[in-house]
Coordinates of C-alpha atoms in Angstrom, one line a residue:
M77 CA 11.2 73.6 37.9
M78 CA 12.3 73.8 41.5
L79 CA 9.9 71.0 43.0
V80 CA 11.5 68.4 40.5
N81 CA 14.9 69.7 41.5
K82 CA 14.0 69.0 45.3
L83 CA 12.7 65.5 44.3
K84 CA 16.2 64.7 42.7
R85 CA 18.1 66.1 45.8
L86 CA 15.8 64.0 47.7
T87 CA 16.7 60.7 45.8
L88 CA 20.7 61.7 45.9
L89 CA 20.0 61.8 49.7
F90 CA 18.5 58.4 49.7
V91 CA 21.3 57.0 47.8
A92 CA 23.9 58.5 49.7
I93 CA 22.3 57.3 52.9
A94 CA 22.2 53.7 51.3
S95 CA 25.8 53.7 50.3
L96 CA 27.2 54.8 53.9
S97 CA 24.7 52.8 55.9
V98 CA 24.2 49.9 53.4
V99 CA 20.5 50.1 54.3
A100 CA 18.8 47.8 52.0
A101 CA 21.4 44.8 52.9
E102 CA 21.4 45.5 56.8
K103 CA 18.5 46.9 57.9
K104 CA 16.0 44.3 59.2
Y105 CA 12.2 44.6 59.8
T106 CA 10.2 42.6 62.3
V107 CA 6.6 41.8 62.0
K108 CA 5.7 44.4 64.4
D109 CA 6.9 46.7 61.6
F110 CA 4.2 45.7 59.2
A111 CA 1.5 45.2 61.6
K112 CA 1.2 48.0 63.4
R113 CA -1.0 51.0 62.9
Y114 CA 0.2 54.1 60.9
E115 CA 0.9 57.2 62.6
Y116 CA -1.1 59.4 60.5
T117 CA -4.2 58.3 58.7
G118 CA -5.8 61.7 57.7
A119 CA -5.1 65.2 57.5
A120 CA -6.6 68.7 56.7
L121 CA -5.3 72.3 55.8
S122 CA -7.3 75.2 57.2
P123 CA -8.4 77.7 54.6
D124 CA -5.9 80.4 55.7
G125 CA -2.8 78.1 55.9
K126 CA -2.1 78.5 59.6
Y127 CA -3.1 74.9 60.7
V128 CA -2.9 71.4 59.9
A129 CA -5.2 68.7 61.7
F130 CA -4.0 65.3 61.8
V131 CA -6.0 62.0 62.5
V132 CA -3.5 59.9 64.8
P133 CA -4.0 56.5 66.5
D134 CA -5.4 56.3 70.3
G135 CA -5.1 52.7 70.8
T136 CA -8.3 50.2 70.6
T137 CA -11.0 49.6 72.9
S138 CA -11.6 46.3 74.8
Q139 CA -14.1 45.5 72.4
G140 CA -11.8 45.7 69.6
Y141 CA -12.9 48.9 68.0
I142 CA -10.2 51.5 66.3
K143 CA -9.5 54.5 68.3
N144 CA -8.3 57.7 66.4
K145 CA -7.9 61.3 67.9
I146 CA -7.1 64.7 66.4
A147 CA -3.9 66.4 66.7
V148 CA -3.8 70.3 65.4
L149 CA -0.6 71.6 64.4
D150 CA 0.3 75.3 64.2
L151 CA 2.4 75.8 61.0
E152 CA 4.1 79.0 62.1
T153 CA 5.5 77.6 65.4
R154 CA 5.5 73.9 64.3
K155 CA 3.9 73.2 67.7
P156 CA 0.5 71.4 68.7
T157 CA -2.5 73.7 69.6
T158 CA -4.6 71.0 70.9
V159 CA -5.2 67.4 70.8
A160 CA -8.7 65.9 70.5
A161 CA -9.4 62.6 72.0
V162 CA -13.1 61.0 71.9
P163 CA -14.7 59.5 74.8
G164 CA -16.0 55.9 75.0
D165 CA -15.8 53.4 72.2
Q166 CA -16.0 56.2 69.7
T167 CA -13.1 56.9 67.3
A168 CA -12.5 59.9 65.1
L169 CA -13.2 59.0 61.7
N170 CA -12.0 61.9 59.6
V171 CA -11.5 65.6 59.8
M172 CA -12.3 68.7 57.8
W173 CA -11.8 72.6 58.3
L174 CA -15.0 74.8 58.5
N175 CA -13.5 78.1 58.5
D176 CA -10.2 79.5 59.1
N177 CA -10.5 78.9 62.7
R178 CA -12.7 76.1 63.2
F179 CA -12.7 72.3 62.2
M180 CA -14.9 69.2 62.6
F181 CA -14.6 65.5 62.8
R182 CA -17.1 62.5 62.7
A183 CA -16.8 60.4 65.6
G184 CA -18.3 56.7 65.6
L185 CA -17.7 53.1 66.1
Q186 CA -15.7 51.1 63.6
L187 CA -14.9 47.4 64.0
G188 CA -12.5 45.5 61.7
Y189 CA -9.6 46.5 59.5
D190 CA -11.9 46.7 56.3
A191 CA -15.0 47.3 58.0
Q192 CA -17.1 50.4 57.4
P193 CA -18.0 53.0 60.2
K194 CA -21.4 52.7 62.0
L195 CA -23.7 55.0 60.3
E196 CA -24.8 56.7 63.8
A197 CA -21.7 59.3 63.9
D198 CA -21.6 62.2 66.2
F199 CA -20.0 65.5 64.4
Y200 CA -17.8 67.3 66.8
A201 CA -16.6 70.9 66.0
M202 CA -14.4 72.7 67.8
D203 CA -11.6 75.7 67.6
A204 CA -7.8 75.5 66.5
D205 CA -6.9 76.1 70.0
G206 CA -9.3 73.3 71.3
G207 CA -11.9 75.5 72.6
D208 CA -15.9 75.8 72.2
R209 CA -15.8 72.2 71.4
K210 CA -19.5 70.5 70.9
I211 CA -21.3 67.8 69.2
I212 CA -23.4 69.7 66.5
Y213 CA -24.8 66.7 64.9
G214 CA -25.8 63.3 66.0
P215 CA -27.0 61.0 68.8
G216 CA -24.7 62.8 71.1
V217 CA -26.0 66.0 71.1
E218 CA -27.0 66.9 74.8
A219 CA -30.0 69.3 74.1
Q220 CA -33.5 67.9 73.1
A221 CA -35.2 69.3 70.2
S222 CA -36.9 72.8 70.7
K223 CA -38.5 75.5 68.5
A224 CA -36.2 78.0 70.5
S225 CA -32.9 76.3 69.8
R226 CA -33.3 74.3 66.8
V227 CA -30.9 71.8 68.1
V228 CA -32.0 68.3 67.2
R229 CA -30.7 64.9 68.4
D230 CA -30.3 62.9 65.7
S231 CA -29.9 58.9 66.3
V232 CA -29.8 58.6 62.2
G233 CA -26.6 59.4 60.4
G234 CA -25.6 61.6 57.9
Y235 CA -22.9 63.3 55.8
V236 CA -21.6 66.9 54.8
A237 CA -23.2 67.7 51.4
D238 CA -21.5 71.0 51.2
V239 CA -19.0 73.0 53.3
M240 CA -20.2 76.2 52.2
Y241 CA -17.1 78.0 52.0
D242 CA -19.0 81.4 51.7
D243 CA -20.5 80.9 54.8
D244 CA -18.4 80.8 57.8
K245 CA -21.2 79.7 60.3
H246 CA -23.1 77.1 58.4
I247 CA -22.7 73.6 56.4
I248 CA -25.2 71.6 54.7
V249 CA -25.8 68.0 55.9
A250 CA -27.9 65.3 54.3
K251 CA -29.6 62.8 56.6
F252 CA -29.9 59.3 55.9
T253 CA -33.7 60.2 56.2
G254 CA -33.5 62.3 53.1
E255 CA -33.4 65.5 55.1
L256 CA -31.2 68.3 53.9
V257 CA -30.5 70.9 56.6
K258 CA -28.4 73.8 57.2
L259 CA -26.4 73.4 60.5
N260 CA -24.8 75.9 62.5
I261 CA -21.2 74.8 63.2
Y262 CA -21.4 76.7 66.6
T263 CA -24.8 75.8 68.0
G264 CA -25.8 73.0 66.3
A265 CA -29.1 74.6 65.5
Q266 CA -30.6 73.2 62.2
Y267 CA -32.5 74.9 59.5
P268 CA -34.5 72.8 57.1
V269 CA -33.4 73.2 53.1
D270 CA -35.3 70.4 51.4
R271 CA -36.1 66.7 51.8
L272 CA -34.5 64.5 49.1
P273 CA -36.6 61.7 47.1
P274 CA -36.8 58.3 48.5
N275 CA -33.8 56.4 48.6
A276 CA -31.8 59.3 47.1
R277 CA -28.2 59.1 48.6
G278 CA -26.4 61.9 46.4
A279 CA -27.6 65.3 45.7
V280 CA -26.1 68.2 43.3
L281 CA -26.2 71.3 45.2
D282 CA -26.0 74.8 43.9
K283 CA -23.8 77.5 45.6
N284 CA -26.5 78.4 47.9
G285 CA -26.9 74.8 49.3
Q286 CA -29.9 74.2 47.3
P287 CA -30.6 70.7 45.6
L288 CA -30.9 70.5 41.9
Y289 CA -30.4 66.8 41.3
A290 CA -30.4 63.8 43.1
S291 CA -29.7 60.2 42.5
G292 CA -30.3 56.7 44.5
Q293 CA -31.4 53.2 44.5
S294 CA -34.4 51.5 45.1
D295 CA -35.1 48.6 47.3
Y296 CA -34.5 46.6 44.2
N297 CA -31.2 48.3 43.2
D298 CA -32.5 50.1 40.3
T299 CA -30.9 53.4 39.7
I300 CA -33.2 56.4 39.6
V301 CA -32.0 60.2 38.8
Y302 CA -34.3 62.9 39.7
K303 CA -34.5 66.8 38.9
K304 CA -35.8 69.5 41.4
G305 CA -38.7 71.0 39.4
N306 CA -41.4 73.7 40.3
D307 CA -43.6 71.2 41.7
G308 CA -40.9 69.0 43.4
W309 CA -38.9 66.1 42.4
E310 CA -39.2 64.8 39.0
R311 CA -37.9 61.5 37.8
V312 CA -35.7 62.1 34.7
A313 CA -34.3 58.8 34.3
E314 CA -34.4 55.3 35.7
F315 CA -32.3 51.9 35.1
K316 CA -32.7 48.4 36.2
Q317 CA -29.9 46.7 38.4
T318 CA -28.7 45.0 35.4
E319 CA -28.7 48.2 33.2
N320 CA -25.9 50.8 32.4
A321 CA -27.0 54.2 34.2
W322 CA -25.8 57.7 34.5
T323 CA -25.9 59.9 37.5
P324 CA -25.5 63.3 38.1
L325 CA -22.1 64.7 39.8
A326 CA -22.1 68.6 39.5
V327 CA -23.3 71.4 37.9
H328 CA -21.6 72.7 34.9
E329 CA -19.5 76.0 35.3
D330 CA -22.3 77.5 32.8
G331 CA -24.7 76.8 35.4
E332 CA -27.1 74.9 32.9
R333 CA -25.5 71.7 31.9
V334 CA -24.6 68.9 34.4
Y335 CA -21.5 66.9 34.5
V336 CA -22.7 63.1 34.9
S337 CA -20.8 59.8 35.3
S338 CA -22.2 57.4 32.6
E339 CA -22.1 53.8 31.8
K340 CA -23.7 54.3 28.7
M341 CA -21.1 55.3 26.5
G342 CA -18.6 52.4 25.9
K343 CA -17.0 49.8 28.1
T344 CA -16.0 51.9 31.0
T345 CA -17.6 54.5 33.1
A346 CA -17.2 57.9 31.3
L347 CA -17.2 61.5 32.2
A348 CA -19.9 63.5 30.3
I349 CA -21.7 66.6 30.4
W350 CA -25.6 66.3 29.9
N351 CA -27.9 69.0 28.8
P352 CA -31.2 68.8 30.4
K353 CA -32.9 71.1 27.8
N354 CA -32.5 68.7 24.8
D355 CA -31.3 65.7 26.7
K356 CA -28.1 65.3 24.6
T357 CA -24.8 64.0 26.4
E358 CA -21.3 65.0 25.4
L359 CA -18.4 62.9 26.4
V360 CA -15.6 64.5 28.1
Y361 CA -13.3 61.4 28.9
S362 CA -13.4 57.7 29.1
H363 CA -10.5 55.1 29.4
P364 CA -10.4 52.2 26.8
F365 CA -10.4 49.7 29.6
V366 CA -10.3 51.0 33.0
D367 CA -13.2 53.5 35.0
H368 CA -11.9 56.7 36.3
S369 CA -12.1 59.1 39.2
R370 CA -12.8 63.0 39.1
I371 CA -10.6 65.7 40.4
W372 CA -12.5 68.9 41.6
S373 CA -11.6 72.2 43.0
Q374 CA -11.6 72.7 46.7
D375 CA -15.1 73.6 46.7
G376 CA -16.2 70.9 44.8
R377 CA -18.1 73.0 42.0
T378 CA -15.4 72.9 39.1
L379 CA -13.9 70.0 37.3
L380 CA -10.0 70.1 37.0
G381 CA -9.2 66.7 35.6
V382 CA -9.5 63.0 35.8
E383 CA -7.4 60.0 37.4
A384 CA -7.2 56.2 35.8
E385 CA -5.3 53.4 37.0
P386 CA -4.7 51.0 34.2
G387 CA -1.5 49.8 35.8
Y388 CA 0.2 52.8 37.5
L389 CA -1.6 56.0 38.1
E390 CA -2.3 58.5 35.3
Y391 CA -3.8 61.9 35.2
K392 CA -5.4 64.1 32.8
M393 CA -5.8 67.8 33.6
L394 CA -8.7 69.4 32.0
N395 CA -8.6 72.9 33.7
T396 CA -5.3 74.3 34.4
E397 CA -6.5 77.9 34.5
H398 CA -8.3 77.6 37.7
K399 CA -6.4 78.2 40.7
D400 CA -6.5 74.6 42.5
G401 CA -6.2 73.2 38.6
K402 CA -2.7 75.2 38.6
V403 CA -1.6 73.2 41.6
W404 CA -2.9 70.0 40.4
K405 CA -0.9 70.5 37.3
I406 CA 2.3 71.1 38.9
L407 CA 2.1 68.1 41.0
T408 CA 1.0 65.6 38.6
D409 CA 3.8 66.7 36.1
S410 CA 6.1 66.6 38.9
F411 CA 5.3 63.2 40.6
P412 CA 4.6 60.6 37.9
K413 CA 3.3 57.1 38.8
Y414 CA 2.5 58.5 42.3
R415 CA -0.8 58.4 43.9
I416 CA -1.4 62.1 44.6
N417 CA -4.1 63.0 46.8
V418 CA -4.5 66.9 47.3
L419 CA -6.4 67.1 50.7
D420 CA -6.9 70.9 50.8
I421 CA -5.9 74.0 49.1
T422 CA -5.9 77.4 51.0
T423 CA -8.5 80.0 49.8
D424 CA -5.8 82.0 47.9
G425 CA -4.6 79.0 46.2
D426 CA -1.1 79.7 47.6
L427 CA -0.7 76.5 50.1
A428 CA -1.8 73.1 49.2
L429 CA -1.8 69.9 51.5
F430 CA -1.2 66.8 49.7
Q431 CA -0.5 63.2 50.3
L432 CA 1.8 61.2 48.0
S433 CA 1.8 57.1 48.0
D434 CA 2.6 54.3 45.9
A435 CA 3.3 50.6 46.2
T436 CA 6.4 51.1 48.5
N437 CA 5.0 53.7 50.8
P438 CA 1.8 54.0 52.4
G439 CA 1.9 57.9 52.3
D440 CA 4.0 61.0 52.9
Y441 CA 2.3 64.2 54.0
Y442 CA 3.7 67.4 52.3
L443 CA 2.9 71.1 52.2
F444 CA 3.5 72.8 48.7
D445 CA 3.9 76.4 48.2
M446 CA 2.7 77.7 44.9
K447 CA 4.9 80.8 45.0
S448 CA 8.1 79.1 45.4
K449 CA 7.3 75.9 43.7
K450 CA 8.8 73.9 46.7
A451 CA 7.1 71.1 48.5
E452 CA 7.8 70.4 52.1
F453 CA 7.9 67.2 53.8
L454 CA 5.7 66.9 56.9
V455 CA 5.1 63.6 58.2
S456 CA 5.0 60.0 57.0
Q457 CA 2.3 57.4 57.8
A458 CA 4.8 54.9 58.4
S459 CA 8.3 56.5 59.2
W460 CA 9.8 53.5 60.6
L461 CA 9.4 51.7 56.9
D462 CA 12.2 52.8 54.2
P463 CA 10.4 52.8 50.6
N464 CA 13.7 52.0 49.5
D465 CA 13.8 48.7 51.4
M466 CA 10.3 47.8 50.2
A467 CA 9.1 45.8 47.0
D468 CA 7.7 47.3 44.0
K469 CA 4.6 46.1 42.3
K470 CA 4.8 45.7 38.5
P471 CA 1.6 45.8 36.2
I472 CA 1.0 42.7 34.4
E473 CA -1.5 41.4 32.0
Y474 CA -2.4 37.6 30.5
K475 CA -5.1 35.9 28.5
T476 CA -7.5 33.8 30.1
R477 CA -8.5 30.2 28.6
D478 CA -11.6 32.0 27.0
G479 CA -9.6 34.9 25.7
L480 CA -10.4 37.7 28.2
T481 CA -7.5 40.0 29.0
V482 CA -7.2 40.2 33.0
R483 CA -4.6 42.7 34.4
G484 CA -3.1 42.8 37.8
Y485 CA 0.2 43.0 39.7
L486 CA 3.3 41.2 40.5
T487 CA 5.5 42.0 43.5
L488 CA 8.8 40.6 43.6
P489 CA 11.0 40.1 46.5
K490 CA 13.4 43.0 46.5
G491 CA 16.9 42.2 44.6
K492 CA 15.3 38.9 43.4
E493 CA 15.4 37.6 39.7
A494 CA 11.8 36.6 38.6
K495 CA 12.8 33.1 38.1
N496 CA 11.6 29.9 40.0
L497 CA 10.3 31.8 43.2
P498 CA 8.1 30.7 45.8
L499 CA 4.6 32.4 44.8
V500 CA 1.6 33.5 46.9
V501 CA -1.5 34.2 44.7
Q502 CA -3.4 36.8 46.6
V503 CA -6.9 37.2 45.7
H504 CA -8.8 40.4 46.6
G505 CA -12.1 40.7 48.3
G506 CA -15.3 42.1 47.3
P507 CA -15.4 40.6 44.7
H508 CA -17.7 43.0 43.0
G509 CA -16.6 46.8 43.2
P510 CA -13.2 46.4 44.6
R511 CA -9.9 45.9 42.5
D512 CA -6.5 45.4 43.2
Q513 CA -4.3 48.8 42.9
Y514 CA -0.8 50.1 42.5
A515 CA -0.7 50.7 46.3
F516 CA 1.0 49.9 49.5
E517 CA -0.2 46.7 51.2
P518 CA 1.5 45.6 54.5
D519 CA 0.7 41.8 54.1
V520 CA 2.2 41.7 50.8
Q521 CA 5.2 43.6 51.7
W522 CA 5.7 41.1 54.8
M523 CA 5.4 38.2 52.2
A524 CA 7.9 40.0 49.9
Y525 CA 10.1 40.9 52.3
N526 CA 10.5 37.5 53.4
G527 CA 11.1 36.0 50.0
Y528 CA 7.8 35.3 48.5
A529 CA 6.7 36.7 45.2
V530 CA 2.9 38.0 45.3
L531 CA 0.5 37.9 42.3
Q532 CA -2.6 39.7 42.4
V533 CA -5.0 39.8 39.5
N534 CA -8.3 41.9 38.8
Y535 CA -10.2 38.6 37.8
R536 CA -13.7 39.1 35.8
G537 CA -16.4 40.5 38.3
S538 CA -13.6 42.8 39.7
G539 CA -14.6 46.8 39.9
G540 CA -12.8 49.2 38.0
Y541 CA -12.8 47.9 34.3
G542 CA -16.5 49.0 33.4
K543 CA -19.9 47.5 34.4
A544 CA -19.7 44.7 31.5
F545 CA -16.6 43.4 32.9
E546 CA -18.1 43.4 36.5
R547 CA -21.1 41.6 35.3
M548 CA -19.1 39.0 33.8
G549 CA -18.4 37.5 37.2
H550 CA -22.2 37.5 38.3
R551 CA -23.2 33.9 39.1
K552 CA -19.8 32.8 38.3
W553 CA -18.4 32.4 41.6
G554 CA -16.1 29.4 42.0
R555 CA -16.4 28.8 38.0
E556 CA -15.3 31.4 35.4
M557 CA -13.9 34.0 38.3
Q558 CA -12.1 31.1 39.7
D559 CA -10.8 29.8 36.3
D560 CA -9.3 33.4 36.0
V561 CA -7.3 33.1 39.1
T562 CA -6.0 29.6 38.1
D563 CA -5.0 30.9 34.6
A564 CA -3.0 33.8 36.3
T565 CA -1.3 31.0 38.5
K566 CA -0.5 28.9 35.4
W567 CA 0.8 31.9 33.6
A568 CA 3.4 32.8 36.3
I569 CA 4.3 29.2 36.3
D570 CA 4.5 29.3 32.5
Q571 CA 6.8 32.7 32.5
G572 CA 9.2 31.0 34.9
I573 CA 8.2 33.4 37.4
A574 CA 7.1 30.5 40.0
D575 CA 8.4 27.3 41.0
K576 CA 5.5 25.0 40.1
D577 CA 6.0 23.0 43.4
R578 CA 6.0 26.2 45.6
V579 CA 2.7 28.1 44.9
C580 CA 0.0 29.0 47.8
I581 CA -3.3 30.7 47.2
A582 CA -4.4 33.3 49.8
G583 CA -7.1 36.0 50.3
A584 CA -9.6 37.6 52.7
S585 CA -13.4 37.9 52.6
Y586 CA -14.1 36.8 48.8
G587 CA -10.4 36.3 48.5
G588 CA -11.0 33.4 51.2
Y589 CA -13.8 31.8 49.3
A590 CA -11.5 31.8 46.1
T591 CA -8.9 30.4 48.2
S592 CA -10.9 27.5 49.3
M593 CA -12.4 27.0 45.8
G594 CA -9.0 26.9 44.6
L595 CA -7.9 24.2 46.6
V596 CA -11.1 22.3 45.7
R597 CA -10.8 22.8 41.9
E598 CA -6.9 22.5 41.7
P599 CA -5.7 20.1 44.1
E600 CA -2.5 19.8 42.5
L601 CA -1.8 23.3 41.3
Y602 CA -1.5 25.1 45.0
Q603 CA 0.5 23.2 47.7
C604 CA -1.5 25.4 50.3
G605 CA -3.9 27.8 51.1
I606 CA -4.6 30.6 53.4
G607 CA -8.3 32.1 53.9
G608 CA -9.3 34.9 56.2
V609 CA -12.9 36.0 57.0
G610 CA -14.1 34.0 54.2
V611 CA -17.3 33.0 52.4
Y612 CA -17.1 29.0 52.7
D613 CA -21.1 28.3 52.2
L614 CA -22.8 30.3 49.8
T615 CA -26.1 29.1 51.0
L616 CA -25.3 30.8 54.4
M617 CA -25.2 34.3 52.7
Y618 CA -29.1 34.0 52.4
E619 CA -29.2 33.4 56.2
K620 CA -26.5 35.1 58.2
G621 CA -24.8 38.3 57.7
D622 CA -25.5 42.1 57.4
I623 CA -26.1 41.6 53.3
Q624 CA -29.2 39.7 53.5
R625 CA -30.8 41.7 56.2
R626 CA -31.9 44.3 53.5
T627 CA -34.2 44.0 50.6
S628 CA -31.5 45.4 48.5
G629 CA -28.9 43.1 50.0
E630 CA -31.0 40.1 49.3
K631 CA -31.8 41.3 45.7
Y632 CA -28.0 41.9 45.2
L633 CA -27.2 38.3 46.3
Q634 CA -29.9 37.0 43.9
M635 CA -28.1 38.8 41.2
V636 CA -24.6 38.0 41.9
L637 CA -25.1 34.4 43.4
G638 CA -28.2 33.1 41.9
E639 CA -30.7 30.8 44.2
N640 CA -30.1 27.4 43.0
E641 CA -29.5 25.7 46.0
K642 CA -27.6 22.7 44.2
E643 CA -25.4 25.1 42.4
L644 CA -24.8 27.1 45.4
K645 CA -23.6 24.1 47.4
A646 CA -21.6 22.5 44.5
N647 CA -19.5 26.0 44.4
S648 CA -19.0 26.0 48.4
A649 CA -16.0 24.7 49.8
V650 CA -18.1 23.1 53.0
Y651 CA -19.5 20.7 50.7
N652 CA -16.3 19.9 49.0
A653 CA -13.9 19.6 51.8
D654 CA -13.2 15.9 50.8
K655 CA -11.7 17.4 47.4
I656 CA -9.0 18.9 49.2
T657 CA -5.7 17.6 49.4
K658 CA -3.4 20.4 50.8
P659 CA -3.0 22.1 54.0
V660 CA -5.2 25.0 54.9
F661 CA -4.7 28.1 57.4
L662 CA -7.9 29.6 58.3
W663 CA -8.3 32.9 60.3
Q664 CA -11.5 35.1 61.4
G665 CA -12.9 37.7 63.6
A666 CA -15.7 36.5 66.1
Q667 CA -17.6 39.8 65.7
D668 CA -17.4 39.6 61.8
E669 CA -20.9 40.9 60.5
R670 CA -20.2 40.7 57.0
V671 CA -19.0 37.3 56.8
P672 CA -20.0 35.6 60.4
D673 CA -18.0 33.0 61.6
A674 CA -20.5 30.5 61.1
H675 CA -18.5 30.0 57.7
Y676 CA -15.2 29.8 59.6
Y677 CA -16.7 26.9 61.9
A678 CA -18.6 25.3 59.3
F679 CA -15.5 24.8 56.9
A680 CA -13.0 23.9 59.9
E681 CA -15.4 21.3 60.8
A682 CA -15.8 19.9 57.3
L683 CA -12.3 19.7 56.9
K684 CA -11.7 18.0 60.0
K685 CA -14.3 15.6 59.4
A686 CA -12.7 14.7 56.1
G687 CA -9.4 14.4 57.7
K688 CA -7.7 17.4 56.3
E689 CA -4.9 19.1 57.6
V690 CA -6.0 22.7 58.8
E691 CA -4.7 25.5 61.1
L692 CA -7.1 27.7 62.9
L693 CA -7.0 31.3 64.1
I694 CA -10.0 33.1 65.5
K695 CA -9.8 36.4 67.6
D696 CA -12.9 37.3 69.7
D697 CA -12.2 41.1 69.6
E698 CA -12.1 41.3 65.7
G699 CA -14.5 42.0 62.8
H700 CA -14.0 41.8 59.1
G701 CA -10.4 41.7 59.3
F702 CA -7.9 42.4 62.0
V703 CA -7.3 45.9 63.6
E704 CA -5.3 45.4 66.7
A705 CA -1.5 45.2 66.2
E706 CA -0.8 42.0 68.4
N707 CA -3.6 40.2 66.4
R708 CA -2.0 41.4 63.2
E709 CA 1.4 40.6 64.5
E710 CA 0.1 36.8 65.5
L711 CA -1.6 36.6 62.1
F712 CA 1.5 37.7 59.9
S713 CA 3.8 35.7 62.0
K714 CA 1.7 32.5 61.5
M715 CA 1.1 33.0 57.9
L716 CA 4.8 33.3 57.3
A717 CA 5.4 30.1 59.2
F718 CA 2.7 28.4 57.2
L719 CA 4.2 29.5 54.3
D720 CA 7.6 28.5 55.2
K721 CA 6.5 25.1 56.1
H722 CA 4.8 24.5 52.8
I723 CA 6.5 26.4 50.2
G724 CA 9.6 27.8 51.6
K725 CA 13.2 26.9 50.8

């Protein structure tokens, strides 16, 4: 296949370059190379294949908000047609094409490297040449509501529920108030379609934009599934927050049955087909130990395949007759192990925009020509980093003390043997929902580039391995969840990978919590700890932060933490600082709403009061993670200096 041959030529080219210039041996990177923002963070291809719109950096505001703008490239001339900046503190969050000549991007506030954008976003629409720019939805709409214009200023957020590719002038928007409206992409005029049931956050629409099914969560985190009947919405299923549930995804191609995501057909989340007439469910796909994600056609109406990540990425195509399925089939066959993100496919199916990434590369954008079967490189997210210089991740698994199989990844310094290395055990945040993946991470690469092995494990409670595995971590913070991290560390030592006298634990958010409790519970196992934006007092979770402000958030905390104050304090580092014997480095964003800086100050004070060695870094203009390149440079530099001091050679 020509695409594969092209890849071989690229590989040979890299080898040739390396042999001539000895890239891997001589090229040196600085902290700036790992800390700076990516050049491109999103892209979209117009339906006719004439334009590509990119999301590109535009600095940051004085308040620490991320700033992005949109740049449109004419693929025929390879010249930009327009650059769309966003005023004030807003940033361009994403971009999508609405028809051949008009695109839309959401603009809102986003604080913190891992923070979610604020809900009150404006929808900007404009033509490919930059003309007819207008806010068509959101609080920035200039016109007041009127019967004549049907233009509404919405102070609440919403999302695009259906692009409606058969209609060049309208899209369907689902407001967070539950309203579904048809939105004119030129005027901003709104036309009521329906209202979703209370707390519904997802809707299955027919090809005309009419809702058929909906699902959501109550204030008590119960999952409710609705069906639209002749007399309105009817409840067809309800599940308590501790029960396995199923939710509708899309109408089957036969127009009657429904694709559903089901937690009730095995250990992991399954893809199934539900027949509403007889209430029977047919299994389509499930992986034995990891959850999956679905691959849909461009219009979102046809299931093409599934993706799973037991270690490396795996793909299973279910429909290769559909024009979009044919594209996916060639790409998945041609790029094994890579994370493939097909962003857009043209209406005729002849051209596709896709992104390739893996543990050594944050992402390259390509155009794939279906007729010639060739992929054309466009741009890299981080052109200054050569993937050949980066360290790869290796999937690993081990048994915990109670016999549970836990999986994760090991990153070795490039060119180093897995023997007696200084090791950083990096614990992911969440903890319930997220998981470590086979993906590029700047901080992991920075540590590996400087000689440190990095171990990342998906301890019990992590997402991605089925609800039962995730629930195993409920009310186990600082206990069995911590044991899994400890057992992983001992596994690496027993395997001869890590030097037992040169091991540090690190992490952010929940990872910061696990860092602190690792130092508390295993004072001789770790020689140091690096905690960022971490939870150090579990009782504070009920008093401060954005989770406890909502009824559903409070119920969530009760489910995953419990309410026994004695147990919460016993599993909080703030009340156990005297047990820590090794140096600690803490970093924090002062504007963090998820884990407020009260945790940081309380733990720092407790450590100082107990006479412990602690280094501190807090930034006034950062939130739940660091965004600004200068702050990330400082953080990465201080992390490395801290590691070198305590576990370096």
